[in-house]
Amino acid sequence: MKKSLQIEGMHCAGCANSVEDALAEVSGVKKVSVNLATEKALVEFENGSIDESALKKAVQSAGYDIKEDDDVASIEDSDNEKLERAYNKMKWAWGLTIPIMLWMLPEMIWDTTVGGEALYHAIMVALSAGVIFYPGLETLKGAWKSTLNAAPNMDVLIAMGSLSALATGLVALLHAFGMAPPFHSFAGIAGMIMAFHLTGRYVETKAKGRASEAIKKLMTLEAKEARIIRNGKEMTVSVRDLNVDDVMIVRPGEKIPTDGNVIDGESRVDESIATGESMPVKKVKGDEVIGGTINQNGTMKVQATKVGEQTFLSQVIRMVEEAQGSKVPIQEFADRITAIFVPVILVLAAVTWAAWMIFPDFFHQIAVWGAGFIPWINPAMGDVALAFYAAIAVLVIACPCALGLATPTALMVGTGLGAENGILIRQGKAVEILREIDTVILDKTGTITEGKPSVTDVVAYIDEDKLLKYAASAENRSEHPIGEAIVTYAKSEGYELLGSTAFEAVTGKGIRTKVKGEKVLIGNQSFMEEANISIPTDYSEQVVALENEAKTTVLVAIEGEFAGILSVADPIKNDSQQAISTFKDMGLEPIIITGDNKRTAKAVAQKVGIEKVIAGVLPDQKSDEVKKLQQQGRKVAMIGDGINDAPALTQADIGIAIGTGTDVAIESGDIVLVQGDLSSVIQAMKLSQATFRKIKQNLFWAFFYNVVMIPLALLGMMHPLLAEAAMAFSSINVVFNSRRLQKVDLSA
């Protein structure tokens, strides 16, 4: 069981780690993943229920809170409120900081202190204190809470940097009144540090909101109301009040309120929200429709089959949220660093100050050298002031935010883009592992072929009417596609079906039943041999000939005697050959796996350009075949219909469940493709590669920024203001770089 929690108050990767640790300690919690970008925690429980109040208490004990309501309107209001709050803080910060900058200009340009030294320092301290303790108060509170919980976060670095700078102003002000030794004031810089920090927070909040637009878009697709018929009367009800079996009237231009079956009328439906396919799909009586899709040009009556959280759209939203909350293996390294980042920086800032104080001559020479080409270095400040200058820069330039946002923002945009194109990534790890795949195993029926077989040949040994009537009557209770094809064909030829008794399906072989009291066997050749059914030689040869034409054959026996052959062909999908050719171009080896006989499987393989075939395997044996390939050192992707192939999908390094609309087995694979064609697999691979490329870019720049900037700050080469601006830019850069994923071309 899993539950998604909306966390309030997180600002950096350290915050996310604190929440994760707190939730992990709750009894019954199996696994926790906290996403800084979406501000959500995905909690996986052990078997049984869990006390949700315990989860809330754990989060609150870490200094954060849980937002209860997570419907789309609430989320949008919350996001708008966060953005407005961040904007107001930034506005107030600069409203107080700009006068600081104007007051400092005469001293910087003409070395003139306006109003005298005491007034100058008093103004600097007052305005900077206003910035720090009014718009910056939440940052100070966050720093205090995280310190009390022994899990210092980024707020601690900003608070210490700005308060330390403000303290130097107080010392300088006291000196002006003869109450303290002379000291260079950084009070003006204190206010600017907080102003830059709040500006970065605002831009980051805005960028994160845009990056999460995909999930919000999905949540707004649901219809609000439904027109239904109850007790013979037409009425309008809220979608939340719909029940299974309610009959809905859907007119042209309206959204289909929930998943259902068409029971009257026909139309074309825009299913692009579910499949990414722009062409409308024709719907007639008996067809399934998906809630949230748009009826275009005809009135239909639709009987509801799923409501609430069971609908296709609700499951897609849940899957995307869970994927965004999951972690990519490469993130583990970044997590280990961010967990110790702030404490290390605090120690490093203290070491910086101590080093400047212990080796003043050495560092002074560096300052003199740097002053020759860096305008903001002033060796005349004195050793103590220079030590503070360097330590403050170290505090404010080091930021774990970029590291914490690197993976989740890319994953958030990638999974959202995938959902819009019918590619549902269930596990974040799939993004990284898919690029390592070298072998692609494809189920034949429904993956390479249409999965809608039809009867092509009837080879009767007895009377053909009896053969077809008995075969169709026997298969009428079967759910196998071949059985359905035989029944459909017989009905189309005008045969009336008879009742059957003692029906038994033998997995992977056939069925046995009784029709009008006579025993009927239908299945493959080995099934007949086990039942000691003798097949004439010329008919055995016809079986071979038909199977060499990529047709599946079933043999029929009535009362222990051979009765004839029915052959069924499953058309190959239009894009299968091209997709398999693309697999090869990508360096992947495609392999067919099927329960069908080897001759039929090879005939299909030859048509689509596959050399290796694994045939005649039962559903539970497919996972063994996957395991054999893995034991050879191969990285295997299994592509199947997500139902019969579930064990193999689970065993594979990556399981890709392929299907259409509501037929998608949503829990089967690491990736679920809504469209039923192999070109979607190519799109999924392109999306995976593009997303992982962004993750690597983000992590590289986050690490590179810290590796380069921290040593410069330590040596006194980085102005604290530039340090804070660079820190904010690094986080913003990660978010905007991730958003560029939305421009990726996924065309197969």
JSON list of C-alpha atoms in Angstrom, two decimals, residues 163-267:
[
{"chain": "A", "resi": 163, "resn": "LEU", "atom": "CA", "xyz": [23.36, 37.52, 10.63]},
{"chain": "A", "resi": 164, "resn": "SER", "atom": "CA", "xyz": [27.17, 37.39, 10.73]},
{"chain": "A", "resi": 165, "resn": "ALA", "atom": "CA", "xyz": [27.35, 40.25, 8.23]},
{"chain": "A", "resi": 166, "resn": "LEU", "atom": "CA", "xyz": [24.75, 42.19, 10.25]},
{"chain": "A", "resi": 167, "resn": "ALA", "atom": "CA", "xyz": [26.81, 41.66, 13.44]},
{"chain": "A", "resi": 168, "resn": "THR", "atom": "CA", "xyz": [29.82, 43.37, 11.85]},
{"chain": "A", "resi": 169, "resn": "GLY", "atom": "CA", "xyz": [27.62, 46.44, 11.31]},
{"chain": "A", "resi": 170, "resn": "LEU", "atom": "CA", "xyz": [26.66, 46.48, 14.98]},
{"chain": "A", "resi": 171, "resn": "VAL", "atom": "CA", "xyz": [30.35, 46.36, 15.97]},
{"chain": "A", "resi": 172, "resn": "ALA", "atom": "CA", "xyz": [31.13, 49.23, 13.57]},
{"chain": "A", "resi": 173, "resn": "LEU", "atom": "CA", "xyz": [28.19, 51.25, 14.97]},
{"chain": "A", "resi": 174, "resn": "LEU", "atom": "CA", "xyz": [29.37, 50.70, 18.54]},
{"chain": "A", "resi": 175, "resn": "HIS", "atom": "CA", "xyz": [32.87, 51.79, 17.47]},
{"chain": "A", "resi": 176, "resn": "ALA", "atom": "CA", "xyz": [31.40, 55.05, 16.16]},
{"chain": "A", "resi": 177, "resn": "PHE", "atom": "CA", "xyz": [30.26, 55.71, 19.74]},
{"chain": "A", "resi": 178, "resn": "GLY", "atom": "CA", "xyz": [33.60, 54.63, 21.18]},
{"chain": "A", "resi": 179, "resn": "MET", "atom": "CA", "xyz": [32.23, 51.40, 22.61]},
{"chain": "A", "resi": 180, "resn": "ALA", "atom": "CA", "xyz": [34.04, 48.80, 20.44]},
{"chain": "A", "resi": 181, "resn": "PRO", "atom": "CA", "xyz": [37.26, 48.34, 18.46]},
{"chain": "A", "resi": 182, "resn": "PRO", "atom": "CA", "xyz": [37.35, 49.41, 14.79]},
{"chain": "A", "resi": 183, "resn": "PHE", "atom": "CA", "xyz": [35.86, 46.87, 12.40]},
{"chain": "A", "resi": 184, "resn": "HIS", "atom": "CA", "xyz": [34.87, 46.85, 8.73]},
{"chain": "A", "resi": 185, "resn": "SER", "atom": "CA", "xyz": [31.07, 46.73, 8.38]},
{"chain": "A", "resi": 186, "resn": "PHE", "atom": "CA", "xyz": [29.35, 44.25, 6.07]},
{"chain": "A", "resi": 187, "resn": "ALA", "atom": "CA", "xyz": [25.88, 45.29, 7.32]},
{"chain": "A", "resi": 188, "resn": "GLY", "atom": "CA", "xyz": [24.76, 46.46, 3.88]},
{"chain": "A", "resi": 189, "resn": "ILE", "atom": "CA", "xyz": [25.77, 43.12, 2.41]},
{"chain": "A", "resi": 190, "resn": "ALA", "atom": "CA", "xyz": [23.64, 41.33, 5.05]},
{"chain": "A", "resi": 191, "resn": "GLY", "atom": "CA", "xyz": [20.40, 42.75, 3.64]},
{"chain": "A", "resi": 192, "resn": "MET", "atom": "CA", "xyz": [21.51, 42.09, 0.07]},
{"chain": "A", "resi": 193, "resn": "ILE", "atom": "CA", "xyz": [22.29, 38.44, 0.86]},
{"chain": "A", "resi": 194, "resn": "MET", "atom": "CA", "xyz": [18.75, 37.89, 2.08]},
{"chain": "A", "resi": 195, "resn": "ALA", "atom": "CA", "xyz": [17.26, 39.86, -0.83]},
{"chain": "A", "resi": 196, "resn": "PHE", "atom": "CA", "xyz": [19.13, 37.74, -3.39]},
{"chain": "A", "resi": 197, "resn": "HIS", "atom": "CA", "xyz": [18.12, 34.60, -1.51]},
{"chain": "A", "resi": 198, "resn": "LEU", "atom": "CA", "xyz": [14.42, 35.55, -1.56]},
{"chain": "A", "resi": 199, "resn": "THR", "atom": "CA", "xyz": [14.65, 36.48, -5.24]},
{"chain": "A", "resi": 200, "resn": "GLY", "atom": "CA", "xyz": [16.10, 33.07, -6.01]},
{"chain": "A", "resi": 201, "resn": "ARG", "atom": "CA", "xyz": [13.34, 31.45, -3.95]},
{"chain": "A", "resi": 202, "resn": "TYR", "atom": "CA", "xyz": [10.68, 33.34, -5.92]},
{"chain": "A", "resi": 203, "resn": "VAL", "atom": "CA", "xyz": [12.09, 32.42, -9.35]},
{"chain": "A", "resi": 204, "resn": "GLU", "atom": "CA", "xyz": [12.55, 28.82, -8.23]},
{"chain": "A", "resi": 205, "resn": "THR", "atom": "CA", "xyz": [8.94, 28.64, -6.97]},
{"chain": "A", "resi": 206, "resn": "LYS", "atom": "CA", "xyz": [7.68, 30.00, -10.28]},
{"chain": "A", "resi": 207, "resn": "ALA", "atom": "CA", "xyz": [9.83, 27.60, -12.31]},
{"chain": "A", "resi": 208, "resn": "LYS", "atom": "CA", "xyz": [8.82, 24.57, -10.22]},
{"chain": "A", "resi": 209, "resn": "GLY", "atom": "CA", "xyz": [5.17, 25.48, -10.67]},
{"chain": "A", "resi": 210, "resn": "ARG", "atom": "CA", "xyz": [5.60, 25.49, -14.44]},
{"chain": "A", "resi": 211, "resn": "ALA", "atom": "CA", "xyz": [7.55, 22.24, -14.36]},
{"chain": "A", "resi": 212, "resn": "SER", "atom": "CA", "xyz": [4.63, 20.52, -12.60]},
{"chain": "A", "resi": 213, "resn": "GLU", "atom": "CA", "xyz": [2.05, 21.73, -15.11]},
{"chain": "A", "resi": 214, "resn": "ALA", "atom": "CA", "xyz": [1.72, 18.25, -16.65]},
{"chain": "A", "resi": 215, "resn": "ILE", "atom": "CA", "xyz": [0.26, 16.67, -13.52]},
{"chain": "A", "resi": 216, "resn": "LYS", "atom": "CA", "xyz": [-2.06, 19.65, -13.00]},
{"chain": "A", "resi": 217, "resn": "LYS", "atom": "CA", "xyz": [-3.19, 19.36, -16.61]},
{"chain": "A", "resi": 218, "resn": "LEU", "atom": "CA", "xyz": [-4.03, 15.69, -16.09]},
{"chain": "A", "resi": 219, "resn": "MET", "atom": "CA", "xyz": [-6.01, 16.54, -12.97]},
{"chain": "A", "resi": 220, "resn": "THR", "atom": "CA", "xyz": [-8.12, 19.12, -14.83]},
{"chain": "A", "resi": 221, "resn": "LEU", "atom": "CA", "xyz": [-9.11, 16.74, -17.64]},
{"chain": "A", "resi": 222, "resn": "GLU", "atom": "CA", "xyz": [-11.90, 15.10, -15.67]},
{"chain": "A", "resi": 223, "resn": "ALA", "atom": "CA", "xyz": [-15.44, 16.22, -16.48]},
{"chain": "A", "resi": 224, "resn": "LYS", "atom": "CA", "xyz": [-17.24, 18.03, -13.64]},
{"chain": "A", "resi": 225, "resn": "GLU", "atom": "CA", "xyz": [-20.79, 16.87, -14.36]},
{"chain": "A", "resi": 226, "resn": "ALA", "atom": "CA", "xyz": [-22.57, 14.00, -16.09]},
{"chain": "A", "resi": 227, "resn": "ARG", "atom": "CA", "xyz": [-25.95, 13.83, -17.78]},
{"chain": "A", "resi": 228, "resn": "ILE", "atom": "CA", "xyz": [-27.52, 10.49, -16.79]},
{"chain": "A", "resi": 229, "resn": "ILE", "atom": "CA", "xyz": [-30.76, 8.56, -16.95]},
{"chain": "A", "resi": 230, "resn": "ARG", "atom": "CA", "xyz": [-32.13, 7.41, -13.58]},
{"chain": "A", "resi": 231, "resn": "ASN", "atom": "CA", "xyz": [-35.58, 6.03, -12.97]},
{"chain": "A", "resi": 232, "resn": "GLY", "atom": "CA", "xyz": [-36.46, 6.87, -16.55]},
{"chain": "A", "resi": 233, "resn": "LYS", "atom": "CA", "xyz": [-35.60, 10.55, -16.08]},
{"chain": "A", "resi": 234, "resn": "GLU", "atom": "CA", "xyz": [-32.70, 12.55, -17.49]},
{"chain": "A", "resi": 235, "resn": "MET", "atom": "CA", "xyz": [-30.77, 14.50, -14.85]},
{"chain": "A", "resi": 236, "resn": "THR", "atom": "CA", "xyz": [-27.41, 16.18, -14.29]},
{"chain": "A", "resi": 237, "resn": "VAL", "atom": "CA", "xyz": [-25.20, 15.01, -11.41]},
{"chain": "A", "resi": 238, "resn": "SER", "atom": "CA", "xyz": [-21.67, 15.62, -10.23]},
{"chain": "A", "resi": 239, "resn": "VAL", "atom": "CA", "xyz": [-19.10, 13.15, -11.58]},
{"chain": "A", "resi": 240, "resn": "ARG", "atom": "CA", "xyz": [-18.35, 12.24, -7.95]},
{"chain": "A", "resi": 241, "resn": "ASP", "atom": "CA", "xyz": [-21.93, 10.97, -7.60]},
{"chain": "A", "resi": 242, "resn": "LEU", "atom": "CA", "xyz": [-21.73, 8.56, -10.54]},
{"chain": "A", "resi": 243, "resn": "ASN", "atom": "CA", "xyz": [-22.24, 4.86, -9.89]},
{"chain": "A", "resi": 244, "resn": "VAL", "atom": "CA", "xyz": [-21.15, 1.84, -11.88]},
{"chain": "A", "resi": 245, "resn": "ASP", "atom": "CA", "xyz": [-23.83, 0.92, -14.49]},
{"chain": "A", "resi": 246, "resn": "ASP", "atom": "CA", "xyz": [-25.22, 4.47, -14.64]},
{"chain": "A", "resi": 247, "resn": "VAL", "atom": "CA", "xyz": [-26.21, 5.30, -18.24]},
{"chain": "A", "resi": 248, "resn": "MET", "atom": "CA", "xyz": [-24.70, 8.61, -19.37]},
{"chain": "A", "resi": 249, "resn": "ILE", "atom": "CA", "xyz": [-25.78, 10.71, -22.34]},
{"chain": "A", "resi": 250, "resn": "VAL", "atom": "CA", "xyz": [-22.77, 12.30, -24.02]},
{"chain": "A", "resi": 251, "resn": "ARG", "atom": "CA", "xyz": [-23.45, 14.93, -26.69]},
{"chain": "A", "resi": 252, "resn": "PRO", "atom": "CA", "xyz": [-21.02, 16.30, -29.32]},
{"chain": "A", "resi": 253, "resn": "GLY", "atom": "CA", "xyz": [-18.26, 18.47, -27.83]},
{"chain": "A", "resi": 254, "resn": "GLU", "atom": "CA", "xyz": [-18.71, 17.12, -24.30]},
{"chain": "A", "resi": 255, "resn": "LYS", "atom": "CA", "xyz": [-16.20, 15.25, -22.19]},
{"chain": "A", "resi": 256, "resn": "ILE", "atom": "CA", "xyz": [-17.03, 11.63, -21.46]},
{"chain": "A", "resi": 257, "resn": "PRO", "atom": "CA", "xyz": [-17.60, 11.74, -17.67]},
{"chain": "A", "resi": 258, "resn": "THR", "atom": "CA", "xyz": [-16.07, 8.38, -16.75]},
{"chain": "A", "resi": 259, "resn": "ASP", "atom": "CA", "xyz": [-14.89, 5.06, -18.22]},
{"chain": "A", "resi": 260, "resn": "GLY", "atom": "CA", "xyz": [-17.63, 3.00, -19.82]},
{"chain": "A", "resi": 261, "resn": "ASN", "atom": "CA", "xyz": [-19.06, 1.04, -22.74]},
{"chain": "A", "resi": 262, "resn": "VAL", "atom": "CA", "xyz": [-21.06, 2.52, -25.60]},
{"chain": "A", "resi": 263, "resn": "ILE", "atom": "CA", "xyz": [-24.54, 0.99, -25.51]},
{"chain": "A", "resi": 264, "resn": "ASP", "atom": "CA", "xyz": [-26.21, 3.21, -28.13]},
{"chain": "A", "resi": 265, "resn": "GLY", "atom": "CA", "xyz": [-25.14, 5.62, -30.88]},
{"chain": "A", "resi": 266, "resn": "GLU", "atom": "CA", "xyz": [-21.80, 6.17, -32.55]},
{"chain": "A", "resi": 267, "resn": "SER", "atom": "CA", "xyz": [-19.28, 8.98, -32.78]}
]
